mmCIF file of C-alpha atoms and ligand atoms in Angstrom:
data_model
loop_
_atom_site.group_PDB
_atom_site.id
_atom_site.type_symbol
_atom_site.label_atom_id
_atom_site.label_comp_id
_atom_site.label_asym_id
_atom_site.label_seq_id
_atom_site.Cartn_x
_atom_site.Cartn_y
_atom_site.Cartn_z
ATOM 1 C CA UNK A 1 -19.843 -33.497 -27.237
ATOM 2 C CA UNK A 2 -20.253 -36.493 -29.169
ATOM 3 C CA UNK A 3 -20.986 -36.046 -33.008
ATOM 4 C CA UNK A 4 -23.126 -33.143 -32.637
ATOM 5 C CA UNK A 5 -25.042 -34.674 -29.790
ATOM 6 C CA UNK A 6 -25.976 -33.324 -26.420
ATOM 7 C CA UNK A 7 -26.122 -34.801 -23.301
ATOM 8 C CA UNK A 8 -27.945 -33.358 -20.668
ATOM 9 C CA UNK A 9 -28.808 -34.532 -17.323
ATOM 10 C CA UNK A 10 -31.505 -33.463 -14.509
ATOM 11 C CA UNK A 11 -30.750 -34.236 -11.085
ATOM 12 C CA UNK A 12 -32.302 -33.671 -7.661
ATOM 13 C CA UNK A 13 -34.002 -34.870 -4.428
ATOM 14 C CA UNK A 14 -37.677 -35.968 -4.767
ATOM 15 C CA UNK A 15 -40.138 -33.393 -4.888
ATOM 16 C CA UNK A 16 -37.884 -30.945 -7.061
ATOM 17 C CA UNK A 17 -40.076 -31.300 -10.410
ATOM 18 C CA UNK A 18 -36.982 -33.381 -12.260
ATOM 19 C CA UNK A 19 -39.200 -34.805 -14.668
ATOM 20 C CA UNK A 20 -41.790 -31.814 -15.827
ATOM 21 C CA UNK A 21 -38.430 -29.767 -16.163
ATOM 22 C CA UNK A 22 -37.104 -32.698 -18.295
ATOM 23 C CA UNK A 23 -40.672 -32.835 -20.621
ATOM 24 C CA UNK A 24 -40.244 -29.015 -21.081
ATOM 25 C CA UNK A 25 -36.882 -29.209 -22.381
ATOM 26 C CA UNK A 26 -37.434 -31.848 -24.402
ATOM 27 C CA UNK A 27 -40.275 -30.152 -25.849
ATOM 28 C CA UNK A 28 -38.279 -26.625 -26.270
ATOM 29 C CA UNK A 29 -35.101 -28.720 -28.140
ATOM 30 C CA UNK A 30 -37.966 -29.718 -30.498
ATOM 31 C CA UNK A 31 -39.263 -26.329 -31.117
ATOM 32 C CA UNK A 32 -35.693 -25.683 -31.876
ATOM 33 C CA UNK A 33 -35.609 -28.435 -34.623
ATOM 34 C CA UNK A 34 -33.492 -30.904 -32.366
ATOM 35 C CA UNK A 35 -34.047 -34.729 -32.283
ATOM 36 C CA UNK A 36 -34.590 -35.105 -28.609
ATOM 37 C CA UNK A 37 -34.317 -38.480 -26.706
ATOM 38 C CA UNK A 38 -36.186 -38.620 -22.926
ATOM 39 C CA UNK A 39 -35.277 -41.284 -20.508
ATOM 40 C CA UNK A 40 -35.097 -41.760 -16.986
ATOM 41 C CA UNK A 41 -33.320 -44.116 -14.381
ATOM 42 C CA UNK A 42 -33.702 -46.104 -13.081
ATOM 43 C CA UNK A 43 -34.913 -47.536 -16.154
ATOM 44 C CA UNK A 44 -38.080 -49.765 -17.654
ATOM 45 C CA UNK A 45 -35.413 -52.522 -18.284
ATOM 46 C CA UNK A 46 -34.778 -55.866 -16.483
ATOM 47 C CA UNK A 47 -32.461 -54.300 -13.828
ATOM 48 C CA UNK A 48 -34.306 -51.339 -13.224
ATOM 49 C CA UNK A 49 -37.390 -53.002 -12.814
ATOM 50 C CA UNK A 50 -36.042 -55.172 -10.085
ATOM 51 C CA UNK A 51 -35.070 -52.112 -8.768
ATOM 52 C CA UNK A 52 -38.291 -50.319 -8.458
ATOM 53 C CA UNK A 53 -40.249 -53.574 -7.146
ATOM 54 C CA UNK A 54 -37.664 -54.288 -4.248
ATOM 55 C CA UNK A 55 -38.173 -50.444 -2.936
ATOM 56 C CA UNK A 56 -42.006 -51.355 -2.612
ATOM 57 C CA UNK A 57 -40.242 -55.101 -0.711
ATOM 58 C CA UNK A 58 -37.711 -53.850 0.395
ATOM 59 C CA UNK A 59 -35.189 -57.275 0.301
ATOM 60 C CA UNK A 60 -32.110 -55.939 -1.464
ATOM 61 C CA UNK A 61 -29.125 -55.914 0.770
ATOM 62 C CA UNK A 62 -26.986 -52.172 -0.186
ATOM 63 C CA UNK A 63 -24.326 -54.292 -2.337
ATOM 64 C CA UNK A 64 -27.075 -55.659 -4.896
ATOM 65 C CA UNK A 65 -28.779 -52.084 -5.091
ATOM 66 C CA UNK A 66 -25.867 -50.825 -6.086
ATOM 67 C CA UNK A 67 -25.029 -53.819 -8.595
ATOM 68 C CA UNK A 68 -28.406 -53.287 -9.767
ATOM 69 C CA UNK A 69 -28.161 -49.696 -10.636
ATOM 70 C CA UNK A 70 -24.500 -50.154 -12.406
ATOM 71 C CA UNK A 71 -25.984 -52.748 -14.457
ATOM 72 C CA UNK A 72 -29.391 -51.025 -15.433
ATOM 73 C CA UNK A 73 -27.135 -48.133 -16.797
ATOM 74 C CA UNK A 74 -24.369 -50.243 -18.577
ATOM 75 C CA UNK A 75 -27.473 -51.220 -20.400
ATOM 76 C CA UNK A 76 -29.385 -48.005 -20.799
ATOM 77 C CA UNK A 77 -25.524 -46.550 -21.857
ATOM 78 C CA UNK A 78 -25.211 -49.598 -24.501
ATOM 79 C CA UNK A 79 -28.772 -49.702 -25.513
ATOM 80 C CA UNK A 80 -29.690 -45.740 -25.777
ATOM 81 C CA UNK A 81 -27.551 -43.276 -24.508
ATOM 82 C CA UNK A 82 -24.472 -43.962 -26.645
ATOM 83 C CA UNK A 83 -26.483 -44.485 -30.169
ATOM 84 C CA UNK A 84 -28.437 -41.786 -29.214
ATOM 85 C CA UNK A 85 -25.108 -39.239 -28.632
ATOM 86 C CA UNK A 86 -23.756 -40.817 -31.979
ATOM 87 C CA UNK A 87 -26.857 -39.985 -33.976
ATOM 88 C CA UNK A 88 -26.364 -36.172 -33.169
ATOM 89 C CA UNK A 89 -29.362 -36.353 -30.757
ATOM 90 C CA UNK A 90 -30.298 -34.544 -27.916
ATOM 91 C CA UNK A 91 -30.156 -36.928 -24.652
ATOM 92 C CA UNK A 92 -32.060 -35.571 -21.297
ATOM 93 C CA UNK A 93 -31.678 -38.103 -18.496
ATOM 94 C CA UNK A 94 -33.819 -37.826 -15.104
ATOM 95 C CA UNK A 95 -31.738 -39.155 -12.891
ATOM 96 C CA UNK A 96 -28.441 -40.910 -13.965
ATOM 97 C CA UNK A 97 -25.306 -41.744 -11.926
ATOM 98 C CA UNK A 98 -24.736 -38.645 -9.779
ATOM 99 C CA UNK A 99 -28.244 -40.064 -8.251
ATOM 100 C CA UNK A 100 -26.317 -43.404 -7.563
ATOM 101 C CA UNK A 101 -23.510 -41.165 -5.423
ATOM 102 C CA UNK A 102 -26.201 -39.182 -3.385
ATOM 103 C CA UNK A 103 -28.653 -42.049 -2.703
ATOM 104 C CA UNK A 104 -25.901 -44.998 -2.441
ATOM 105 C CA UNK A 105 -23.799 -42.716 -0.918
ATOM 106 C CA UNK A 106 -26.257 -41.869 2.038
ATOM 107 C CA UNK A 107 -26.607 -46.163 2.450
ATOM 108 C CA UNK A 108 -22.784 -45.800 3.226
ATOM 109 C CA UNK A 109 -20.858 -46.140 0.134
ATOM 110 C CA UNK A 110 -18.272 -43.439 -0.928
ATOM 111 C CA UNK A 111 -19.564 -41.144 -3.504
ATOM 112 C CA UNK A 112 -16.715 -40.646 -5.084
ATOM 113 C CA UNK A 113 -15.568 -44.160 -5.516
ATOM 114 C CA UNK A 114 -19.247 -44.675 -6.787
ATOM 115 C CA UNK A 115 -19.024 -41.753 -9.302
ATOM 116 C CA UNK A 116 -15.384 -43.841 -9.994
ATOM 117 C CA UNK A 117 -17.205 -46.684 -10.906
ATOM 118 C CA UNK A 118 -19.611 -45.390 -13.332
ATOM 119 C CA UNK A 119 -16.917 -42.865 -15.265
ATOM 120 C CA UNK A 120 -15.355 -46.187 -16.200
ATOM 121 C CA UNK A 121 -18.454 -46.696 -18.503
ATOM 122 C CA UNK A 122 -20.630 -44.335 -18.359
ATOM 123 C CA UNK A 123 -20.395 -40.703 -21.003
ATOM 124 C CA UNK A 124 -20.201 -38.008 -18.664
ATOM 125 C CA UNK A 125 -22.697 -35.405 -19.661
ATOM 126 C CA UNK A 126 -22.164 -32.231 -21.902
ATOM 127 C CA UNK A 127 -24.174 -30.781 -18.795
ATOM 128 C CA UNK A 128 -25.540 -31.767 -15.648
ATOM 129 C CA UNK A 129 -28.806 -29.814 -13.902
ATOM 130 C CA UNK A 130 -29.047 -29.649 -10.132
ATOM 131 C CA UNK A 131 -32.448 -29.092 -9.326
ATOM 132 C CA UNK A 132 -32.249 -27.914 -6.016
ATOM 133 C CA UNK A 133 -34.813 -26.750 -3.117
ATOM 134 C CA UNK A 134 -34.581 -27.049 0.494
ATOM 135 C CA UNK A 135 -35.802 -30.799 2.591
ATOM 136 C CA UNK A 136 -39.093 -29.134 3.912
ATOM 137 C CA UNK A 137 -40.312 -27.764 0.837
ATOM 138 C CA UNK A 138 -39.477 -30.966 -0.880
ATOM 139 C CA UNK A 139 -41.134 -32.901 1.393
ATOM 140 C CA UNK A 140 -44.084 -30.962 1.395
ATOM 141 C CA UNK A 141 -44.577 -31.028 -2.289
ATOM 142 C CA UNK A 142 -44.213 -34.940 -1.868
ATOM 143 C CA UNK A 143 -46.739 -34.790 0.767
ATOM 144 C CA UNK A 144 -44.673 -36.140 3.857
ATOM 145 C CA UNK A 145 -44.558 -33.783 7.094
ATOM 146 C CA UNK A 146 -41.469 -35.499 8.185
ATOM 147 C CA UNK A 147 -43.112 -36.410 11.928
ATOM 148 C CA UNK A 148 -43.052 -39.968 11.923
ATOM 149 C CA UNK A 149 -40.076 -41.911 12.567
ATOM 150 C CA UNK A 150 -40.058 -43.330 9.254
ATOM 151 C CA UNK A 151 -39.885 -39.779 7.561
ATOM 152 C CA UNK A 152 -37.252 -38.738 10.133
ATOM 153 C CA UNK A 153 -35.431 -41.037 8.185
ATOM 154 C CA UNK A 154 -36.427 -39.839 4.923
ATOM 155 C CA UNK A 155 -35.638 -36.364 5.886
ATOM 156 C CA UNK A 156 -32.270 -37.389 7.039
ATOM 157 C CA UNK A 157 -31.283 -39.047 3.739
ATOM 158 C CA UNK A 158 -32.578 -36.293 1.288
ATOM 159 C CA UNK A 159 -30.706 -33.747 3.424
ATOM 160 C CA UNK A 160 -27.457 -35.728 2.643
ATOM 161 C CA UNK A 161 -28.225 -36.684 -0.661
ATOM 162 C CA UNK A 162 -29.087 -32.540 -1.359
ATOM 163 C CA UNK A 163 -25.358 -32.245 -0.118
ATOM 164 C CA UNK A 164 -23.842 -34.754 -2.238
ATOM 165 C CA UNK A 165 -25.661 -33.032 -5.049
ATOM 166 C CA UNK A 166 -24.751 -29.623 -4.426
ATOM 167 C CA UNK A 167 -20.976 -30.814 -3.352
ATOM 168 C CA UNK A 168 -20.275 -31.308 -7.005
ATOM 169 C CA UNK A 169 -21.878 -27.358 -8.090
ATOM 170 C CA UNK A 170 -18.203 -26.154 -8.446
ATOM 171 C CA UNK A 171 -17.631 -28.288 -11.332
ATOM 172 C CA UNK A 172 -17.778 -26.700 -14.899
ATOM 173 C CA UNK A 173 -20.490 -28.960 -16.662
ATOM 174 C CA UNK A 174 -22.730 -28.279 -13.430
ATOM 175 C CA UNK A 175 -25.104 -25.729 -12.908
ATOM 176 C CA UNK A 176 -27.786 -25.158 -9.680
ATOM 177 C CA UNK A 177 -31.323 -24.746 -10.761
ATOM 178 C CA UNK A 178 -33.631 -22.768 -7.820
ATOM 179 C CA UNK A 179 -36.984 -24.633 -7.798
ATOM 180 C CA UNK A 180 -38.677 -22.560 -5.544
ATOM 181 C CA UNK A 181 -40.578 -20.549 -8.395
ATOM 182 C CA UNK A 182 -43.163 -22.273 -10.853
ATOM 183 C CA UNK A 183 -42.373 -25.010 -13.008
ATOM 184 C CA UNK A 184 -42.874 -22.054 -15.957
ATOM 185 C CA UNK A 185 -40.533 -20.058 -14.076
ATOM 186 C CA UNK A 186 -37.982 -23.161 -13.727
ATOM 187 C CA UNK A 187 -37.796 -23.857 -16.855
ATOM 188 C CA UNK A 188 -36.979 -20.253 -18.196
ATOM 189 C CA UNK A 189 -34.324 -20.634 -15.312
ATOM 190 C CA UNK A 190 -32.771 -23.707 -16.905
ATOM 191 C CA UNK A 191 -33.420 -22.246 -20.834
ATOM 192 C CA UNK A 192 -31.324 -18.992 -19.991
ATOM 193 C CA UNK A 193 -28.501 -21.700 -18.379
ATOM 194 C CA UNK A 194 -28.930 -23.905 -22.079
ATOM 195 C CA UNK A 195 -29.270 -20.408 -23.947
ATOM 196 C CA UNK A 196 -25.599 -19.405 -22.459
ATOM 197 C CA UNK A 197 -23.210 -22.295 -23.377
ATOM 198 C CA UNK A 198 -24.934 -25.540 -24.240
ATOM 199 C CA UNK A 199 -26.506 -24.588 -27.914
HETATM 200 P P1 TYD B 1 -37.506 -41.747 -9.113
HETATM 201 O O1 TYD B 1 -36.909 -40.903 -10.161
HETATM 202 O O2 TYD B 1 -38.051 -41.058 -7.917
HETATM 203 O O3 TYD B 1 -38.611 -42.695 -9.763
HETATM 204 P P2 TYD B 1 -40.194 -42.711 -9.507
HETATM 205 O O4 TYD B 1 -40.678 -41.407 -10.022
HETATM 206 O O5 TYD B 1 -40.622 -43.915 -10.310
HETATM 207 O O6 TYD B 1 -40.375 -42.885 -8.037
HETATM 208 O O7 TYD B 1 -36.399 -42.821 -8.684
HETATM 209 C C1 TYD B 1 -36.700 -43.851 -7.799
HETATM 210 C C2 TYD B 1 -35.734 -43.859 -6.645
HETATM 211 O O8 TYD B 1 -34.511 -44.482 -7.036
HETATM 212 C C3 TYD B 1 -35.397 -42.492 -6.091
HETATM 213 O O9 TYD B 1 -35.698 -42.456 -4.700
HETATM 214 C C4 TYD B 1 -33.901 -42.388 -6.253
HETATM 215 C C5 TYD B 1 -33.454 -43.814 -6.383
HETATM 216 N N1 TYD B 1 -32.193 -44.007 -7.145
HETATM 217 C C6 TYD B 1 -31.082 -44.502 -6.477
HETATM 218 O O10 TYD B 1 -31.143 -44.782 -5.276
HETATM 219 N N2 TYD B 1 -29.919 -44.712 -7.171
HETATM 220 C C7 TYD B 1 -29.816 -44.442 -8.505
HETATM 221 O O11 TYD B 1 -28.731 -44.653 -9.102
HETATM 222 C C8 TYD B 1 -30.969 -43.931 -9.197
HETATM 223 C C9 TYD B 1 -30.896 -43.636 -10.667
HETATM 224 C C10 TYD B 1 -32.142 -43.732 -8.470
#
Protein backbone atom coordinates (compact mmCIF):
# COMPACT_ATOMS: atom_id res chain seq x y z
CA UNK A 1 0.00 0.00 0.00
CA UNK A 2 1.15 3.30 -0.83
CA UNK A 3 1.32 5.91 2.11
CA UNK A 4 -1.70 4.79 3.77
CA UNK A 5 -3.64 4.62 0.56
CA UNK A 6 -5.81 1.93 -0.89
CA UNK A 7 -6.24 0.80 -4.12
CA UNK A 8 -9.06 -1.08 -5.06
CA UNK A 9 -10.30 -2.25 -8.28
CA UNK A 10 -13.82 -3.66 -9.67
CA UNK A 11 -13.76 -5.80 -12.55
CA UNK A 12 -16.23 -7.79 -14.64
CA UNK A 13 -18.19 -8.51 -17.87
CA UNK A 14 -21.05 -6.07 -18.68
CA UNK A 15 -24.12 -6.52 -16.94
CA UNK A 16 -22.36 -7.51 -13.51
CA UNK A 17 -23.37 -4.12 -11.60
CA UNK A 18 -19.38 -2.91 -11.57
CA UNK A 19 -20.28 0.51 -11.08
CA UNK A 20 -23.35 0.55 -8.32
CA UNK A 21 -20.92 -1.89 -6.38
CA UNK A 22 -18.18 0.78 -6.90
CA UNK A 23 -20.76 3.92 -5.64
CA UNK A 24 -21.56 1.72 -2.55
CA UNK A 25 -18.12 1.30 -1.55
CA UNK A 26 -17.20 4.50 -2.07
CA UNK A 27 -19.97 5.63 -0.05
CA UNK A 28 -19.26 2.92 2.90
CA UNK A 29 -15.20 4.11 2.94
CA UNK A 30 -16.84 7.51 3.66
CA UNK A 31 -19.01 6.41 6.42
CA UNK A 32 -15.81 5.02 7.66
CA UNK A 33 -14.09 8.51 7.61
CA UNK A 34 -11.91 7.61 4.43
CA UNK A 35 -11.13 10.12 1.60
CA UNK A 36 -12.43 8.11 -1.27
CA UNK A 37 -11.52 8.78 -4.98
CA UNK A 38 -14.14 7.11 -7.85
CA UNK A 39 -13.03 6.73 -11.37
CA UNK A 40 -13.60 4.58 -14.14
CA UNK A 41 -11.86 3.52 -17.51
CA UNK A 42 -11.86 4.02 -19.86
CA UNK A 43 -11.68 7.47 -18.84
CA UNK A 44 -13.40 11.17 -19.62
CA UNK A 45 -9.88 12.15 -20.96
CA UNK A 46 -8.63 12.71 -24.56
CA UNK A 47 -7.75 9.00 -25.11
CA UNK A 48 -10.58 7.57 -23.55
CA UNK A 49 -12.91 9.60 -25.25
CA UNK A 50 -11.65 8.53 -28.60
CA UNK A 51 -12.16 5.37 -27.26
CA UNK A 52 -15.76 5.42 -26.42
CA UNK A 53 -16.76 7.35 -29.80
CA UNK A 54 -14.92 4.75 -32.14
CA UNK A 55 -17.03 1.74 -30.34
CA UNK A 56 -20.27 3.69 -31.50
CA UNK A 57 -17.88 3.96 -35.37
CA UNK A 58 -16.30 1.39 -35.06
CA UNK A 59 -12.83 2.48 -37.26
CA UNK A 60 -10.05 1.55 -34.86
CA UNK A 61 -7.93 -1.22 -36.18
CA UNK A 62 -7.03 -3.76 -32.68
CA UNK A 63 -3.35 -2.14 -32.51
CA UNK A 64 -4.71 1.57 -31.90
CA UNK A 65 -7.42 0.23 -29.34
CA UNK A 66 -4.96 -1.09 -27.53
CA UNK A 67 -2.54 2.07 -27.87
CA UNK A 68 -5.47 3.95 -26.92
CA UNK A 69 -6.25 2.24 -23.73
CA UNK A 70 -2.33 2.17 -22.56
CA UNK A 71 -2.26 5.75 -23.10
CA UNK A 72 -5.68 6.79 -21.43
CA UNK A 73 -4.28 4.99 -18.25
CA UNK A 74 -0.60 6.31 -18.32
CA UNK A 75 -2.60 9.43 -17.98
CA UNK A 76 -5.33 8.55 -15.54
CA UNK A 77 -2.06 6.74 -13.49
CA UNK A 78 -0.06 10.25 -13.81
CA UNK A 79 -2.99 12.49 -13.43
CA UNK A 80 -5.10 10.63 -10.48
CA UNK A 81 -4.33 7.38 -9.45
CA UNK A 82 -0.77 7.93 -8.23
CA UNK A 83 -1.50 11.47 -6.30
CA UNK A 84 -4.43 10.00 -5.18
CA UNK A 85 -2.44 6.66 -3.52
CA UNK A 86 0.18 9.30 -2.22
CA UNK A 87 -2.40 11.43 -0.46
CA UNK A 88 -3.46 8.36 1.74
CA UNK A 89 -6.73 8.11 -0.28
CA UNK A 90 -8.92 5.50 -1.03
CA UNK A 91 -8.82 4.70 -5.00
CA UNK A 92 -11.86 2.42 -6.50
CA UNK A 93 -11.37 1.92 -10.23
CA UNK A 94 -14.27 0.38 -12.54
CA UNK A 95 -12.51 -1.17 -14.88
CA UNK A 96 -8.65 -0.77 -15.15
CA UNK A 97 -6.06 -2.95 -16.94
CA UNK A 98 -7.15 -6.52 -16.17
CA UNK A 99 -10.23 -5.20 -18.51
CA UNK A 100 -7.52 -4.44 -21.23
CA UNK A 101 -6.30 -8.42 -20.92
CA UNK A 102 -9.93 -9.87 -21.11
CA UNK A 103 -11.35 -7.54 -23.81
CA UNK A 104 -7.92 -7.08 -25.90
CA UNK A 105 -7.19 -10.38 -25.18
CA UNK A 106 -10.46 -11.85 -26.81
CA UNK A 107 -9.41 -9.35 -30.19
CA UNK A 108 -6.28 -11.71 -30.19
CA UNK A 109 -3.63 -10.23 -28.14
CA UNK A 110 -1.94 -12.26 -25.29
CA UNK A 111 -3.23 -11.38 -21.95
CA UNK A 112 -0.42 -11.83 -20.29
CA UNK A 113 1.93 -9.88 -22.42
CA UNK A 114 -0.90 -7.16 -22.17
CA UNK A 115 -1.05 -7.35 -18.31
CA UNK A 116 3.14 -7.14 -19.06
CA UNK A 117 2.69 -4.03 -20.59
CA UNK A 118 0.70 -2.18 -18.16
CA UNK A 119 2.77 -3.55 -14.81
CA UNK A 120 5.56 -1.56 -16.42
CA UNK A 121 3.52 1.60 -15.41
CA UNK A 122 0.71 0.98 -13.98
CA UNK A 123 0.36 0.44 -9.53
CA UNK A 124 -0.99 -2.85 -9.21
CA UNK A 125 -3.87 -2.72 -6.84
CA UNK A 126 -3.90 -3.38 -2.97
CA UNK A 127 -7.01 -5.50 -4.24
CA UNK A 128 -8.72 -6.44 -7.23
CA UNK A 129 -12.79 -7.43 -7.29
CA UNK A 130 -14.03 -9.96 -9.81
CA UNK A 131 -17.50 -9.41 -10.22
CA UNK A 132 -18.57 -12.43 -11.66
CA UNK A 133 -22.03 -14.01 -13.03
CA UNK A 134 -22.65 -16.35 -15.74
CA UNK A 135 -23.01 -14.95 -19.97
CA UNK A 136 -26.89 -15.47 -19.93
CA UNK A 137 -27.67 -13.73 -16.90
CA UNK A 138 -25.38 -10.97 -17.94
CA UNK A 139 -26.81 -10.62 -21.02
CA UNK A 140 -30.13 -10.56 -19.85
CA UNK A 141 -29.61 -7.84 -17.37
CA UNK A 142 -28.06 -5.89 -20.44
CA UNK A 143 -31.07 -6.69 -22.35
CA UNK A 144 -29.53 -8.81 -25.31
CA UNK A 145 -31.06 -12.47 -25.87
CA UNK A 146 -27.97 -13.46 -27.63
CA UNK A 147 -30.10 -14.72 -31.00
CA UNK A 148 -28.83 -12.57 -33.54
CA UNK A 149 -25.64 -13.07 -35.16
CA UNK A 150 -24.29 -9.99 -33.87
CA UNK A 151 -24.91 -11.09 -30.14
CA UNK A 152 -23.55 -14.56 -30.99
CA UNK A 153 -20.62 -12.62 -31.15
CA UNK A 154 -21.09 -10.74 -28.10
CA UNK A 155 -21.81 -13.84 -26.23
CA UNK A 156 -18.71 -15.40 -27.52
CA UNK A 157 -16.40 -12.59 -26.34
CA UNK A 158 -17.88 -12.08 -22.76
CA UNK A 159 -17.61 -15.86 -22.29
CA UNK A 160 -13.79 -15.49 -22.92
CA UNK A 161 -13.31 -12.37 -21.36
CA UNK A 162 -15.33 -14.06 -17.98
CA UNK A 163 -12.38 -16.65 -18.36
CA UNK A 164 -9.61 -14.33 -18.57
CA UNK A 165 -11.12 -12.73 -15.52
CA UNK A 166 -11.62 -15.61 -13.45
CA UNK A 167 -8.07 -17.19 -14.77
CA UNK A 168 -6.33 -14.74 -12.53
CA UNK A 169 -8.85 -15.74 -9.07
CA UNK A 170 -5.85 -17.78 -7.70
CA UNK A 171 -3.86 -14.79 -7.17
CA UNK A 172 -3.62 -13.30 -3.57
CA UNK A 173 -4.85 -9.59 -4.16
CA UNK A 174 -7.94 -11.24 -6.08
CA UNK A 175 -11.09 -12.14 -4.79
CA UNK A 176 -14.54 -13.53 -6.82
CA UNK A 177 -17.60 -11.57 -6.03
CA UNK A 178 -21.12 -13.78 -6.83
CA UNK A 179 -23.52 -11.24 -8.42
CA UNK A 180 -26.33 -13.31 -8.63
CA UNK A 181 -28.01 -11.82 -5.35
CA UNK A 182 -29.12 -8.03 -5.06
CA UNK A 183 -26.92 -5.25 -5.46
CA UNK A 184 -27.63 -4.86 -1.33
CA UNK A 185 -26.67 -8.33 -1.04
CA UNK A 186 -23.40 -7.74 -3.32
CA UNK A 187 -22.19 -5.29 -1.63
CA UNK A 188 -22.34 -6.94 1.94
CA UNK A 189 -20.55 -9.76 -0.14
CA UNK A 190 -17.68 -7.47 -1.12
CA UNK A 191 -17.76 -5.45 2.61
CA UNK A 192 -17.19 -8.88 4.50
CA UNK A 193 -14.13 -9.50 1.65
CA UNK A 194 -12.81 -5.49 2.61
CA UNK A 195 -13.84 -6.23 6.39
CA UNK A 196 -11.24 -9.38 6.34
CA UNK A 197 -7.86 -8.01 5.08
CA UNK A 198 -8.09 -4.72 3.24
CA UNK A 199 -8.89 -2.18 6.36
P1 LIG B 1 -17.81 0.30 -19.78
O1 LIG B 1 -17.29 0.24 -18.41
O2 LIG B 1 -18.84 -0.69 -20.16
O3 LIG B 1 -18.32 1.78 -20.09
P2 LIG B 1 -19.81 2.29 -20.39
O4 LIG B 1 -20.56 2.04 -19.14
O5 LIG B 1 -19.58 3.74 -20.73
O6 LIG B 1 -20.29 1.48 -21.55
O7 LIG B 1 -16.55 0.20 -20.77
C1 LIG B 1 -16.70 0.36 -22.14
C2 LIG B 1 -16.12 -0.81 -22.88
O8 LIG B 1 -14.70 -0.69 -22.96
C3 LIG B 1 -16.42 -2.16 -22.26
O9 LIG B 1 -17.06 -2.99 -23.23
C4 LIG B 1 -15.06 -2.75 -21.97
C5 LIG B 1 -14.14 -1.98 -22.86
N1 LIG B 1 -12.74 -1.88 -22.38
C6 LIG B 1 -11.74 -2.49 -23.12
O10 LIG B 1 -12.00 -3.10 -24.16
N2 LIG B 1 -10.43 -2.39 -22.70
C7 LIG B 1 -10.09 -1.70 -21.57
O11 LIG B 1 -8.88 -1.63 -21.23
C8 LIG B 1 -11.13 -1.06 -20.81
C9 LIG B 1 -10.79 -0.29 -19.57
C10 LIG B 1 -12.45 -1.18 -21.26
Amino acid sequence: MTSGGLFIVIEGIDGTGKSTQVQRLGEWFISQGREVVLSREPTDGPWGKKVRESAATGRLSPEEELEYFLNDRRQHVTELIAPSLAAGKVVILDRYYFSTMAYQGTRGFDPMEIRRKNEAFAPVPDLLLIMDLDVDSALKRIGTRGDTANEFEKRENLQRCREIFLSLQNEAFVRVINTMGTPEEVAEHVRDVIGTRWI
